[in-house]
Amino acid sequence: LTCQVMSRIEKLVVVGVGLIGGSFALALREHGVVKHVVGVGRSRENLDHALGLGIIDEAFTDAARAVPEADLVLLAVPVGQLPAVMLQMDKRLDPATVVTDAGSTKRDVIRHARQHLPKHLTRFVPAHPVAGTEHSGAAAAKRDLYRGKRVVLTPLPENDPAAIRLVRELWRDCGASVDEMSADAHDAVFAAVSHLPHALAFALVNLIVDHPLRDSLFSFAASGFRDFTRIASSSPEMWRDICVSNYDALLTELGAYERELQRFRHLLEAQDSPGIEALFKRARDAREAWLKGRASATKTK
Amino acid sequence: LTCQVMSRIEKLVVVGVGLIGGSFALALREHGVVKHVVGVGRSRENLDHALGLGIIDEAFTDAARAVPEADLVLLAVPVGQLPAVMLQMDKRLDPATVVTDAGSTKRDVIRHARQHLPKHLTRFVPAHPVAGTEHSGAAAAKRDLYRGKRVVLTPLPENDPAAIRLVRELWRDCGASVDEMSADAHDAVFAAVSHLPHALAFALVNLIVDHPLRDSLFSFAASGFRDFTRIASSSPEMWRDICVSNYDALLTELGAYERELQRFRHLLEAQDSPGIEALFKRARDAREAWLKGRASATKTK
């Protein structure tokens, strides 16, 4: 009972009403835990769209006007816009308001919060919902985006446990399972499994754009290429910010990947069939084991 | 009318009754253009499976016993097995029998044919159906695998035009559209759009297998990673053969890709946000234009 009272949100402010922020609002609305949703964004057109779709009830282009009396503020803008948004909010933020974010990198978000929301660190809970598609904007928001997905919290030492609890419960209300880890570990993990693959997919498309046989290549690219490069249709602005803000961890993974390619190159130059097969088999077996583990994890839920 | 008489196949031999060969047989059966299908394979278990599924009517483990009196022989085994299969067939092959293959590389298949089927070059038509999934074996065969897909023929100067016509018609009967190009152009194109992406996907999975944070990485890998690495679940043996047989073209593309990664690395080291965004945007825009072109090509079919 206490929990239900606690997670009742009178006023939710979503800064950045795109796929991530919009889906959060829709999921909480459906779950009946939020009353009034205020959207903040740069584009009036997207805000009107979000109003029309019933994602938000009220819209502002200035975060300062939106945040007073909020129970929760979700920052769901590209990381590069966070400092400006935090500066806008800072003066008008109620001390009781819990603030969280949805950024794909965590060390930089924490850096920004320490700099721009220094008086609010007890109630700023950094979070990363591991979900998304290559589509963006309010029109892409879906109420079930987070169902069965994972959310990582990287709480600050200063955090009020009640603030952490609230954020955790709301993500659970969205259907996600919630883990905690350090911001350092988070950024290393996602550099490898998410940020690097995006950079690799963008690079493959650019190889084709730059290729002398460009038109033939695009003409014969098939479903393998389509799936491999799906993530290269993601927002360039968002991924620019993620890469730059996590550049040290990403450079480490990029180096490791370049070494994997070197290993393959040497085997290929030597036309070493058994060596190449062993390399491929190792990857195939590991991926199959991973898929199997995912499937059984979903079943036991 | 003449065409229909011509494309009537009394006896089809499929060497390698897996996804590719099995789907070819199923599609032609459904289209009513084939009477008797003979399967050849190394694994008795897979052949029994193919018999049970109605993909083939008769099974042999030795190609020599299967090919006499065949109208068409489709070679659908990994490229590495081709020389042995061709040697088996050579003595028993009827001069009238048309032979084609389904290999992902073409220069090496032609090299093998010139060496091992030298008297049959008028009726050996090299072909590459651009289709497949990461699954393999007879159980994965689907009658509609080739519907809406493309098939590339790389005919030999020696080819009898009637043999080319037969192969072209049969692939059209499967629902595919058929193009011709030189074997050189074919191998360069597919090195970039297919062979390289497979190698890159295998390498990314191996990066994670080799990673000190391996368990966390697999635990947090999500749908972007899943799609990016889908092709890393492909047959290691098949892809070993493709890479080794097309190693020169693949090394060229690998070099171009390493340069794309270098370009990204320099921008990342300089934390050059506008440069990274421009790079990503270029890739995103090109991919979106490609998807749009594909969609409208499908519509006008």
Coordinates of C-alpha atoms in Angstrom, one line a residue:
Chain A
L1 CA 0.0 0.0 0.0
T2 CA 2.8 2.4 1.0
C3 CA 4.5 1.6 -2.3
Q4 CA 1.4 2.5 -4.3
V5 CA 1.0 5.8 -2.6
M6 CA 4.7 6.5 -3.1
S7 CA 4.7 5.8 -6.8
R8 CA 1.6 7.9 -7.5
I9 CA 2.9 10.8 -9.6
E10 CA 0.8 13.9 -9.7
K11 CA 3.0 15.7 -12.1
L12 CA 5.5 14.1 -14.4
V13 CA 7.8 16.3 -16.5
V14 CA 9.4 14.7 -19.6
V15 CA 12.1 16.8 -21.1
G16 CA 12.6 15.5 -24.7
V17 CA 9.3 13.9 -25.8
G18 CA 10.8 11.4 -28.2
L19 CA 10.9 7.6 -28.4
I20 CA 12.4 7.2 -25.0
G21 CA 10.6 10.0 -23.0
G22 CA 7.3 9.5 -24.8
S23 CA 7.2 5.7 -24.2
F24 CA 8.0 6.3 -20.5
A25 CA 5.0 8.6 -20.2
L26 CA 2.7 6.3 -22.1
A27 CA 3.7 3.3 -20.1
L28 CA 3.1 5.1 -16.7
R29 CA -0.2 6.5 -17.9
E30 CA -1.3 3.0 -18.9
H31 CA -0.3 1.7 -15.5
G32 CA -2.3 4.5 -13.9
V33 CA 0.5 5.8 -11.8
V34 CA 0.7 9.3 -13.3
K35 CA -1.9 12.0 -13.4
H36 CA -0.5 15.0 -15.4
V37 CA 2.3 14.9 -17.9
V38 CA 4.1 17.9 -19.0
G39 CA 6.4 17.8 -22.1
V40 CA 9.4 20.0 -22.8
G41 CA 11.1 20.1 -26.2
R42 CA 12.8 22.3 -28.7
S43 CA 10.5 21.5 -31.6
R44 CA 7.0 22.9 -31.3
E45 CA 5.9 20.5 -34.1
N46 CA 7.0 17.5 -32.1
L47 CA 5.3 18.8 -29.0
D48 CA 2.1 19.3 -30.8
H49 CA 2.4 15.8 -32.2
A50 CA 2.9 14.5 -28.6
L51 CA -0.2 16.5 -27.4
G52 CA -2.2 15.1 -30.3
L53 CA -1.2 11.5 -29.5
G54 CA -2.2 12.0 -25.9
I55 CA 1.4 11.4 -24.7
I56 CA 1.5 14.7 -22.8
D57 CA -1.2 17.1 -21.4
E58 CA 0.8 20.3 -21.5
A59 CA 3.8 21.5 -23.5
F60 CA 6.7 24.0 -22.9
T61 CA 9.8 24.8 -24.9
D62 CA 11.5 26.1 -21.7
A63 CA 12.2 23.6 -18.9
A64 CA 12.2 26.4 -16.3
R65 CA 8.5 26.9 -16.8
A66 CA 7.7 23.2 -16.7
V67 CA 9.4 21.9 -13.6
P68 CA 7.8 23.7 -10.6
E69 CA 5.9 21.3 -8.4
A70 CA 6.9 18.3 -10.4
D71 CA 7.1 14.9 -8.6
L72 CA 9.5 13.5 -11.2
V73 CA 11.5 15.0 -14.0
L74 CA 12.8 12.6 -16.7
L75 CA 15.6 14.0 -18.8
A76 CA 15.4 12.3 -22.1
V77 CA 17.3 14.6 -24.4
P78 CA 20.6 13.8 -26.2
V79 CA 23.4 14.1 -23.7
G80 CA 24.8 17.2 -25.5
Q81 CA 21.7 19.2 -24.5
L82 CA 21.8 18.2 -20.8
P83 CA 23.9 21.0 -19.5
A84 CA 21.6 23.7 -21.0
V85 CA 18.5 21.9 -19.7
M86 CA 19.9 21.5 -16.2
L87 CA 20.8 25.2 -16.1
Q88 CA 17.3 26.1 -17.2
M89 CA 15.8 23.8 -14.5
D90 CA 18.1 24.5 -11.6
K91 CA 16.5 27.6 -10.1
R92 CA 13.0 26.4 -10.4
L93 CA 13.4 22.9 -9.2
D94 CA 11.4 22.0 -6.1
P95 CA 13.8 20.4 -3.5
A96 CA 11.4 17.4 -3.2
T97 CA 11.4 16.7 -7.0
V98 CA 13.2 13.5 -8.0
V99 CA 15.1 13.9 -11.3
T100 CA 16.3 11.0 -13.4
D101 CA 17.6 10.7 -16.9
A102 CA 17.6 8.1 -19.7
G103 CA 21.0 8.7 -21.2
S104 CA 23.0 5.9 -22.8
T105 CA 26.2 7.1 -21.0
K106 CA 26.4 7.7 -17.3
R107 CA 29.8 9.2 -16.2
D108 CA 29.2 12.3 -18.2
V109 CA 25.6 12.7 -17.1
I110 CA 26.8 12.6 -13.5
R111 CA 29.5 15.1 -14.3
H112 CA 26.9 17.5 -15.7
A113 CA 24.6 17.0 -12.7
R114 CA 27.5 17.6 -10.2
Q115 CA 28.3 20.8 -12.1
H116 CA 24.8 22.1 -12.9
L117 CA 22.5 20.7 -10.3
P118 CA 24.9 20.7 -7.3
K119 CA 22.2 21.3 -4.7
H120 CA 20.0 18.5 -6.0
L121 CA 22.3 15.5 -5.9
T122 CA 20.3 13.7 -3.2
R123 CA 17.5 13.4 -5.6
F124 CA 19.2 13.0 -9.0
V125 CA 19.2 9.3 -9.9
P126 CA 21.0 8.5 -13.1
A127 CA 19.4 5.7 -15.2
H128 CA 19.7 4.0 -18.6
P129 CA 16.8 2.2 -20.0
V130 CA 18.3 -0.4 -22.4
A131 CA 15.7 -0.1 -25.1
G132 CA 15.0 1.8 -28.2
T133 CA 14.7 1.4 -31.9
E134 CA 16.3 3.2 -34.8
H135 CA 13.2 5.5 -35.0
S136 CA 13.0 8.7 -33.1
G137 CA 10.4 11.4 -32.2
A138 CA 7.1 11.3 -30.3
A139 CA 5.5 9.5 -33.2
A140 CA 7.7 6.5 -32.5
A141 CA 6.7 6.3 -28.8
K142 CA 5.2 3.0 -27.7
R143 CA 3.6 2.1 -24.4
D144 CA 5.2 -1.3 -24.4
L145 CA 8.7 -0.3 -25.4
Y146 CA 10.1 -1.2 -22.0
R147 CA 8.2 -4.4 -21.4
G148 CA 10.8 -7.2 -20.7
K149 CA 13.7 -4.8 -21.1
R150 CA 16.4 -3.9 -18.6
V151 CA 17.1 -0.6 -16.9
V152 CA 20.5 0.2 -15.3
L153 CA 20.6 2.6 -12.4
T154 CA 24.0 4.1 -11.4
P155 CA 23.1 5.9 -8.2
L156 CA 25.2 8.6 -6.6
P157 CA 26.7 8.1 -3.1
E158 CA 24.6 11.2 -2.2
N159 CA 21.3 9.7 -3.4
D160 CA 18.4 9.6 -1.0
P161 CA 17.3 5.9 -0.9
A162 CA 13.7 6.9 -1.3
A163 CA 14.6 8.7 -4.6
I164 CA 16.3 5.6 -5.9
R165 CA 13.3 3.5 -4.8
L166 CA 10.9 5.8 -6.7
V167 CA 12.8 5.6 -9.9
R168 CA 13.2 1.9 -9.6
E169 CA 9.5 1.4 -9.0
L170 CA 8.5 3.5 -12.0
W171 CA 10.7 1.6 -14.4
R172 CA 9.2 -1.6 -13.0
D173 CA 5.8 -0.2 -13.6
C174 CA 6.9 0.2 -17.2
G175 CA 7.6 -3.6 -17.3
A176 CA 11.4 -3.4 -17.1
S177 CA 13.7 -5.2 -14.8
V178 CA 16.1 -2.9 -12.9
D179 CA 19.8 -3.4 -12.1
E180 CA 22.4 -1.2 -10.4
M181 CA 26.0 -0.8 -11.3
S182 CA 28.8 1.8 -11.1
A183 CA 28.9 4.4 -13.8
D184 CA 32.4 3.3 -14.7
A185 CA 31.2 -0.3 -15.3
H186 CA 28.1 0.8 -17.1
D187 CA 30.1 2.9 -19.6
A188 CA 32.6 0.1 -20.3
V189 CA 29.8 -2.4 -20.8
F190 CA 27.8 -0.3 -23.2
A191 CA 30.8 0.9 -25.1
A192 CA 31.3 -2.7 -26.2
V193 CA 27.8 -4.0 -26.7
S194 CA 26.1 -0.8 -28.0
H195 CA 28.3 2.2 -28.8
L196 CA 30.9 0.2 -30.8
P197 CA 28.4 -1.7 -32.9
H198 CA 26.7 1.6 -33.8
A199 CA 30.0 3.1 -34.9
L200 CA 30.8 -0.1 -36.9
A201 CA 27.4 0.0 -38.7
F202 CA 27.8 3.6 -39.6
A203 CA 31.3 2.8 -40.9
L204 CA 30.1 0.0 -43.1
V205 CA 27.5 2.1 -44.8
N206 CA 30.1 4.8 -45.4
L207 CA 32.4 2.3 -46.9
I208 CA 29.7 1.6 -49.5
V209 CA 28.9 5.3 -50.0
D210 CA 32.7 5.9 -50.7
H211 CA 33.0 2.8 -52.9
P212 CA 33.7 3.0 -56.7
L213 CA 31.0 0.3 -57.2
R214 CA 28.6 2.2 -55.0
D215 CA 25.4 1.7 -57.1
S216 CA 26.0 -2.0 -57.6
L217 CA 26.7 -2.4 -54.0
F218 CA 23.5 -0.8 -52.8
S219 CA 21.6 -2.7 -55.5
F220 CA 22.8 -6.1 -54.3
A221 CA 22.8 -5.4 -50.6
A222 CA 20.4 -7.9 -49.0
S223 CA 18.8 -8.8 -45.7
G224 CA 22.2 -9.6 -44.0
F225 CA 23.3 -6.1 -44.8
R226 CA 20.0 -4.6 -43.8
D227 CA 20.0 -6.1 -40.3
F228 CA 23.7 -5.5 -39.8
T229 CA 23.2 -1.8 -40.6
R230 CA 19.8 -1.3 -39.0
I231 CA 21.4 0.7 -36.2
A232 CA 23.0 3.0 -38.8
S233 CA 19.6 4.5 -39.2
S234 CA 19.7 5.8 -35.6
S235 CA 19.8 9.5 -34.8
P236 CA 23.3 11.0 -35.8
E237 CA 22.9 13.7 -33.2
M238 CA 22.2 11.3 -30.4
W239 CA 25.0 8.9 -31.4
R240 CA 27.5 11.7 -31.8
D241 CA 26.8 12.8 -28.2
I242 CA 27.1 9.2 -26.9
C243 CA 30.4 8.6 -28.7
V244 CA 31.9 11.9 -27.7
S245 CA 30.8 11.6 -24.1
N246 CA 32.1 8.0 -23.8
Y247 CA 35.1 8.5 -26.0
D248 CA 37.7 6.9 -23.8
A249 CA 35.8 3.7 -23.2
L250 CA 34.8 3.6 -26.8
L251 CA 38.4 4.1 -28.0
T252 CA 39.4 1.1 -25.8
E253 CA 36.8 -1.1 -27.5
L254 CA 37.6 0.2 -30.9
G255 CA 41.2 -0.8 -30.3
A256 CA 40.2 -4.3 -29.2
Y257 CA 38.0 -4.5 -32.3
E258 CA 40.8 -3.4 -34.6
R259 CA 42.9 -6.2 -33.0
E260 CA 40.2 -8.7 -33.8
L261 CA 40.2 -7.6 -37.4
Q262 CA 44.0 -7.8 -37.5
R263 CA 43.7 -11.4 -36.3
F264 CA 41.2 -12.2 -39.1
R265 CA 43.4 -10.3 -41.7
H266 CA 46.4 -12.5 -40.8
L267 CA 44.4 -15.7 -41.2
L268 CA 42.9 -14.5 -44.4
E269 CA 46.3 -13.4 -45.9
A270 CA 47.6 -16.9 -45.0
Q271 CA 44.4 -18.4 -46.5
D272 CA 44.3 -20.4 -43.2
S273 CA 41.0 -22.3 -43.6
P274 CA 41.1 -24.2 -40.2
G275 CA 42.1 -21.0 -38.4
I276 CA 39.2 -19.0 -39.9
E277 CA 36.7 -21.7 -39.3
A278 CA 37.8 -22.0 -35.6
L279 CA 37.5 -18.2 -35.3
F280 CA 34.0 -18.2 -36.8
K281 CA 32.9 -21.3 -34.9
R282 CA 33.9 -19.7 -31.6
A283 CA 31.8 -16.6 -32.4
R284 CA 28.8 -18.7 -33.6
D285 CA 28.8 -21.0 -30.6
A286 CA 29.0 -18.0 -28.2
R287 CA 26.2 -16.2 -29.9
E288 CA 24.0 -19.3 -29.9
A289 CA 24.6 -19.8 -26.2
W290 CA 23.7 -16.2 -25.6
L291 CA 20.5 -16.5 -27.6
K292 CA 19.6 -19.7 -25.6
G293 CA 20.3 -18.0 -22.3
R294 CA 18.1 -15.0 -23.3
A295 CA 15.2 -17.3 -24.3
S296 CA 15.3 -19.3 -21.1
A297 CA 15.6 -16.0 -19.0
T298 CA 12.5 -14.7 -20.7
K299 CA 10.6 -18.0 -20.0
T300 CA 11.4 -18.1 -16.3
K301 CA 10.2 -14.5 -15.9
Chain B
L1 CA 4.6 -22.9 -75.0
T2 CA 8.2 -23.8 -76.0
C3 CA 9.4 -22.3 -72.7
Q4 CA 7.1 -24.6 -70.7
V5 CA 8.3 -27.7 -72.5
M6 CA 11.9 -26.6 -72.1
S7 CA 11.7 -25.9 -68.4
R8 CA 10.0 -29.2 -67.6
I9 CA 12.6 -31.1 -65.5
E10 CA 12.2 -34.9 -65.4
K11 CA 15.1 -35.4 -63.1
L12 CA 16.6 -32.8 -60.8
V13 CA 19.7 -33.6 -58.8
V14 CA 20.4 -31.4 -55.8
V15 CA 23.9 -31.9 -54.3
G16 CA 23.8 -30.5 -50.8
V17 CA 20.2 -30.6 -49.6
G18 CA 20.4 -27.8 -47.2
L19 CA 18.7 -24.4 -46.9
I20 CA 19.7 -23.4 -50.4
G21 CA 19.4 -26.6 -52.4
G22 CA 16.3 -27.8 -50.5
S23 CA 14.4 -24.5 -51.0
F24 CA 15.2 -24.7 -54.7
A25 CA 13.7 -28.1 -55.0
L26 CA 10.7 -27.2 -52.9
A27 CA 10.0 -24.0 -55.1
L28 CA 10.3 -25.9 -58.4
R29 CA 8.1 -28.7 -57.1
E30 CA 5.4 -26.2 -56.0
H31 CA 5.7 -24.6 -59.5
G32 CA 5.1 -28.0 -61.0
V33 CA 8.2 -27.9 -63.3
V34 CA 10.1 -30.8 -61.7
K35 CA 9.1 -34.5 -61.6
H36 CA 11.7 -36.4 -59.7
V37 CA 14.2 -34.9 -57.2
V38 CA 17.4 -36.7 -56.2
G39 CA 19.3 -35.5 -53.2
V40 CA 23.1 -36.0 -52.6
G41 CA 24.7 -35.3 -49.3
R42 CA 27.4 -36.4 -46.8
S43 CA 25.0 -36.8 -43.9
R44 CA 22.6 -39.7 -44.0
E45 CA 20.6 -38.1 -41.2
N46 CA 20.1 -34.9 -43.2
L47 CA 19.1 -36.8 -46.3
D48 CA 16.6 -38.9 -44.3
H49 CA 15.2 -35.6 -43.0
A50 CA 14.9 -34.3 -46.5
L51 CA 13.1 -37.5 -47.7
G52 CA 10.7 -37.2 -44.7
L53 CA 9.9 -33.6 -45.5
G54 CA 9.2 -34.4 -49.1
I55 CA 12.0 -32.3 -50.4
I56 CA 13.6 -35.2 -52.3
D57 CA 12.3 -38.5 -53.6
E58 CA 15.6 -40.4 -53.6
A59 CA 18.9 -40.0 -51.8
F60 CA 22.6 -40.8 -52.4
T61 CA 25.8 -40.1 -50.6
D62 CA 27.8 -40.4 -53.8
A63 CA 27.2 -37.9 -56.6
A64 CA 28.4 -40.4 -59.3
R65 CA 25.4 -42.6 -58.6
A66 CA 22.9 -39.7 -58.6
V67 CA 23.7 -37.7 -61.8
P68 CA 23.1 -40.1 -64.8
E69 CA 20.2 -38.9 -66.9
A70 CA 19.7 -35.8 -64.9
D71 CA 18.2 -32.8 -66.7
L72 CA 19.7 -30.4 -64.2
V73 CA 22.3 -30.7 -61.4
L74 CA 22.3 -28.0 -58.8
L75 CA 25.6 -27.9 -56.7
A76 CA 24.6 -26.4 -53.4
V77 CA 27.5 -27.5 -51.1
P78 CA 30.1 -25.2 -49.4
V79 CA 32.7 -24.1 -52.0
G80 CA 35.4 -26.2 -50.4
Q81 CA 33.6 -29.4 -51.3
L82 CA 33.1 -28.5 -54.9
P83 CA 36.3 -30.1 -56.4
A84 CA 35.5 -33.4 -54.8
V85 CA 31.9 -33.4 -55.9
M86 CA 32.9 -32.4 -59.5
L87 CA 35.4 -35.2 -59.6
Q88 CA 32.7 -37.7 -58.5
M89 CA 30.3 -36.4 -61.1
D90 CA 32.6 -35.9 -64.1
K91 CA 32.6 -39.5 -65.5
R92 CA 28.9 -40.1 -65.1
L93 CA 27.6 -36.8 -66.3
D94 CA 25.3 -36.9 -69.4
P95 CA 26.6 -34.4 -72.0
A96 CA 23.1 -32.9 -72.2
T97 CA 22.8 -32.3 -68.5
V98 CA 22.9 -28.7 -67.4
V99 CA 24.9 -28.0 -64.3
T100 CA 24.6 -24.9 -62.1
D101 CA 25.7 -24.0 -58.6
A102 CA 24.5 -21.7 -55.8
G103 CA 27.9 -20.5 -54.5
S104 CA 28.4 -17.1 -52.9
T105 CA 31.6 -16.6 -54.8
K106 CA 32.0 -17.1 -58.5
R107 CA 35.6 -16.8 -59.7
D108 CA 36.7 -19.9 -57.7
V109 CA 33.7 -22.0 -58.7
I110 CA 34.6 -21.2 -62.4
R111 CA 38.2 -22.2 -61.7
H112 CA 37.1 -25.5 -60.2
A113 CA 34.7 -26.2 -63.1
R114 CA 37.5 -25.4 -65.7
Q115 CA 39.8 -27.9 -63.8
H116 CA 37.4 -30.6 -62.9
L117 CA 34.5 -30.5 -65.5
P118 CA 36.6 -29.3 -68.6
K119 CA 34.4 -31.2 -71.1
H120 CA 31.2 -29.8 -69.6
L121 CA 31.8 -26.0 -69.9
T122 CA 29.1 -25.4 -72.5
R123 CA 26.5 -26.5 -69.9
F124 CA 28.0 -25.3 -66.6
V125 CA 26.2 -22.1 -65.7
P126 CA 27.6 -20.4 -62.5
A127 CA 24.9 -18.8 -60.4
H128 CA 24.5 -17.1 -57.0
P129 CA 21.0 -16.8 -55.4
V130 CA 21.2 -13.8 -53.1
A131 CA 19.1 -15.3 -50.3
G132 CA 19.5 -17.3 -47.2
T133 CA 19.1 -17.1 -43.5
E134 CA 21.5 -17.9 -40.6
H135 CA 19.9 -21.3 -40.4
S136 CA 21.2 -24.3 -42.3
G137 CA 20.2 -27.9 -43.2
A138 CA 17.2 -29.4 -44.9
A139 CA 14.9 -28.6 -42.0
A140 CA 15.5 -24.9 -42.8
A141 CA 14.4 -25.2 -46.4
K142 CA 11.4 -23.0 -47.4
R143 CA 9.5 -23.0 -50.7
D144 CA 9.3 -19.2 -50.8
L145 CA 12.9 -18.5 -49.9
Y146 CA 13.7 -17.0 -53.3
R147 CA 10.4 -15.1 -53.8
G148 CA 11.3 -11.5 -54.5
K149 CA 15.0 -12.2 -54.2
R150 CA 17.8 -11.7 -56.8
V151 CA 19.9 -14.3 -58.5
V152 CA 23.2 -13.4 -60.3
L153 CA 24.4 -15.5 -63.2
T154 CA 28.0 -15.2 -64.3
P155 CA 27.9 -17.2 -67.5
L156 CA 31.1 -18.6 -69.2
P157 CA 32.0 -17.5 -72.7
E158 CA 31.7 -21.2 -73.6
N159 CA 28.1 -21.5 -72.3
D160 CA 25.4 -22.8 -74.6
P161 CA 22.7 -20.0 -74.6
A162 CA 20.0 -22.7 -74.1
A163 CA 21.7 -23.7 -70.8
I164 CA 21.8 -20.1 -69.6
R165 CA 18.1 -19.8 -70.6
L166 CA 17.1 -22.9 -68.6
V167 CA 18.9 -21.8 -65.4
R168 CA 17.4 -18.3 -65.7
E169 CA 13.9 -19.7 -66.2
L170 CA 14.1 -22.0 -63.3
W171 CA 15.2 -19.3 -60.9
R172 CA 12.3 -17.1 -62.2
D173 CA 10.0 -20.1 -61.5
C174 CA 11.3 -19.8 -57.9
G175 CA 10.1 -16.2 -57.8
A176 CA 13.5 -14.6 -58.2
S177 CA 14.7 -11.9 -60.6
V178 CA 17.8 -12.7 -62.5
D179 CA 20.8 -10.5 -63.4
E180 CA 24.0 -11.3 -65.3
M181 CA 27.4 -9.8 -64.5
S182 CA 31.1 -10.8 -64.8
A183 CA 32.5 -13.1 -62.1
D184 CA 35.1 -10.4 -61.2
A185 CA 32.4 -7.8 -60.6
H186 CA 30.3 -10.3 -58.7
D187 CA 33.1 -11.2 -56.3
A188 CA 34.0 -7.5 -55.7
V189 CA 30.3 -6.6 -55.0
F190 CA 29.6 -9.4 -52.6
A191 CA 32.9 -9.0 -50.8
A192 CA 31.7 -5.6 -49.7
V193 CA 28.0 -6.1 -49.1
S194 CA 28.0 -9.7 -47.7
H195 CA 31.4 -11.3 -47.0
L196 CA 32.8 -8.3 -45.1
P197 CA 29.7 -7.8 -42.9
H198 CA 29.9 -11.5 -41.9
A199 CA 33.5 -11.2 -41.0
L200 CA 32.8 -8.0 -39.0
A201 CA 29.9 -9.7 -37.1
F202 CA 32.0 -12.7 -36.2
A203 CA 34.8 -10.3 -35.0
L204 CA 32.4 -8.4 -32.8
V205 CA 31.1 -11.5 -31.1
N206 CA 34.8 -12.6 -30.6
L207 CA 35.6 -9.3 -29.0
I208 CA 33.0 -10.0 -26.4
V209 CA 34.1 -13.6 -25.9
D210 CA 37.7 -12.3 -25.3
H211 CA 36.5 -9.4 -23.1
P212 CA 37.4 -9.2 -19.4
L213 CA 33.8 -8.1 -18.7
R214 CA 32.5 -10.9 -20.9
D215 CA 29.5 -12.0 -18.7
S216 CA 28.3 -8.5 -18.1
L217 CA 28.6 -7.8 -21.8
F218 CA 26.5 -10.8 -22.9
S219 CA 24.0 -10.0 -20.1
F220 CA 23.4 -6.5 -21.3
A221 CA 23.6 -7.1 -25.1
A222 CA 20.2 -6.0 -26.5
S223 CA 18.4 -6.0 -29.8
G224 CA 20.9 -3.8 -31.6
F225 CA 23.6 -6.3 -30.8
R226 CA 21.3 -9.2 -31.7
D227 CA 20.6 -7.8 -35.2
F228 CA 24.1 -6.7 -35.8
T229 CA 25.4 -10.1 -35.1
R230 CA 22.6 -12.2 -36.6
I231 CA 24.8 -13.2 -39.5
A232 CA 27.5 -14.4 -37.0
S233 CA 25.2 -17.4 -36.4
S234 CA 25.8 -18.5 -40.0
S235 CA 27.7 -21.7 -40.8
P236 CA 31.4 -21.4 -39.9
E237 CA 32.3 -23.9 -42.6
M238 CA 30.5 -22.2 -45.4
W239 CA 31.8 -18.8 -44.4
R240 CA 35.3 -20.1 -44.0
D241 CA 35.2 -21.3 -47.6
I242 CA 33.6 -18.1 -48.9
C243 CA 36.3 -15.9 -47.2
V244 CA 39.2 -18.1 -48.3
S245 CA 38.0 -18.4 -51.9
N246 CA 37.4 -14.7 -52.2
Y247 CA 40.3 -13.6 -50.1
D248 CA 41.8 -11.0 -52.4
A249 CA 38.5 -9.1 -52.9
L250 CA 37.7 -9.5 -49.2
L251 CA 41.2 -8.1 -48.2
T252 CA 40.6 -5.1 -50.4
E253 CA 37.3 -4.4 -48.6
L254 CA 38.7 -5.1 -45.2
G255 CA 41.4 -2.5 -45.9
A256 CA 38.8 0.0 -47.0
Y257 CA 36.9 -0.7 -43.8
E258 CA 39.9 -0.3 -41.6
R259 CA 40.4 3.1 -43.2
E260 CA 36.8 4.0 -42.4
L261 CA 37.5 3.0 -38.7
Q262 CA 40.7 5.1 -38.7
R263 CA 38.7 8.1 -39.9
F264 CA 36.2 7.6 -37.1
R265 CA 39.1 7.0 -34.6
H266 CA 40.7 10.3 -35.5
L267 CA 37.5 12.2 -35.0
L268 CA 36.8 10.4 -31.7
E269 CA 40.3 11.1 -30.4
A270 CA 39.8 14.8 -31.3
Q271 CA 36.3 14.6 -29.7
D272 CA 35.2 16.3 -32.9
S273 CA 31.4 16.4 -32.5
P274 CA 30.5 18.1 -35.8
G275 CA 32.8 15.7 -37.7
I276 CA 31.3 12.6 -36.1
E277 CA 27.8 13.8 -36.6
A278 CA 28.5 14.5 -40.3
L279 CA 30.0 11.0 -40.7
F280 CA 27.0 9.4 -39.0
K281 CA 24.5 11.5 -40.9
R282 CA 26.0 10.6 -44.3
A283 CA 25.6 6.9 -43.4
R284 CA 22.1 7.3 -42.1
D285 CA 20.9 9.3 -45.1
A286 CA 22.4 6.8 -47.5
R287 CA 20.8 3.9 -45.7
E288 CA 17.4 5.6 -45.6
A289 CA 17.6 6.3 -49.4
W290 CA 18.6 2.7 -50.0
L291 CA 15.6 1.4 -47.9
K292 CA 13.3 3.8 -49.8
G293 CA 14.6 2.5 -53.1
R294 CA 14.1 -1.1 -52.1
A295 CA 10.6 -0.4 -51.0
S296 CA 9.6 1.2 -54.2
A297 CA 11.3 -1.5 -56.3
T298 CA 9.2 -4.1 -54.5
K299 CA 6.1 -2.1 -55.1
T300 CA 6.6 -1.8 -58.9
K301 CA 7.3 -5.5 -59.3

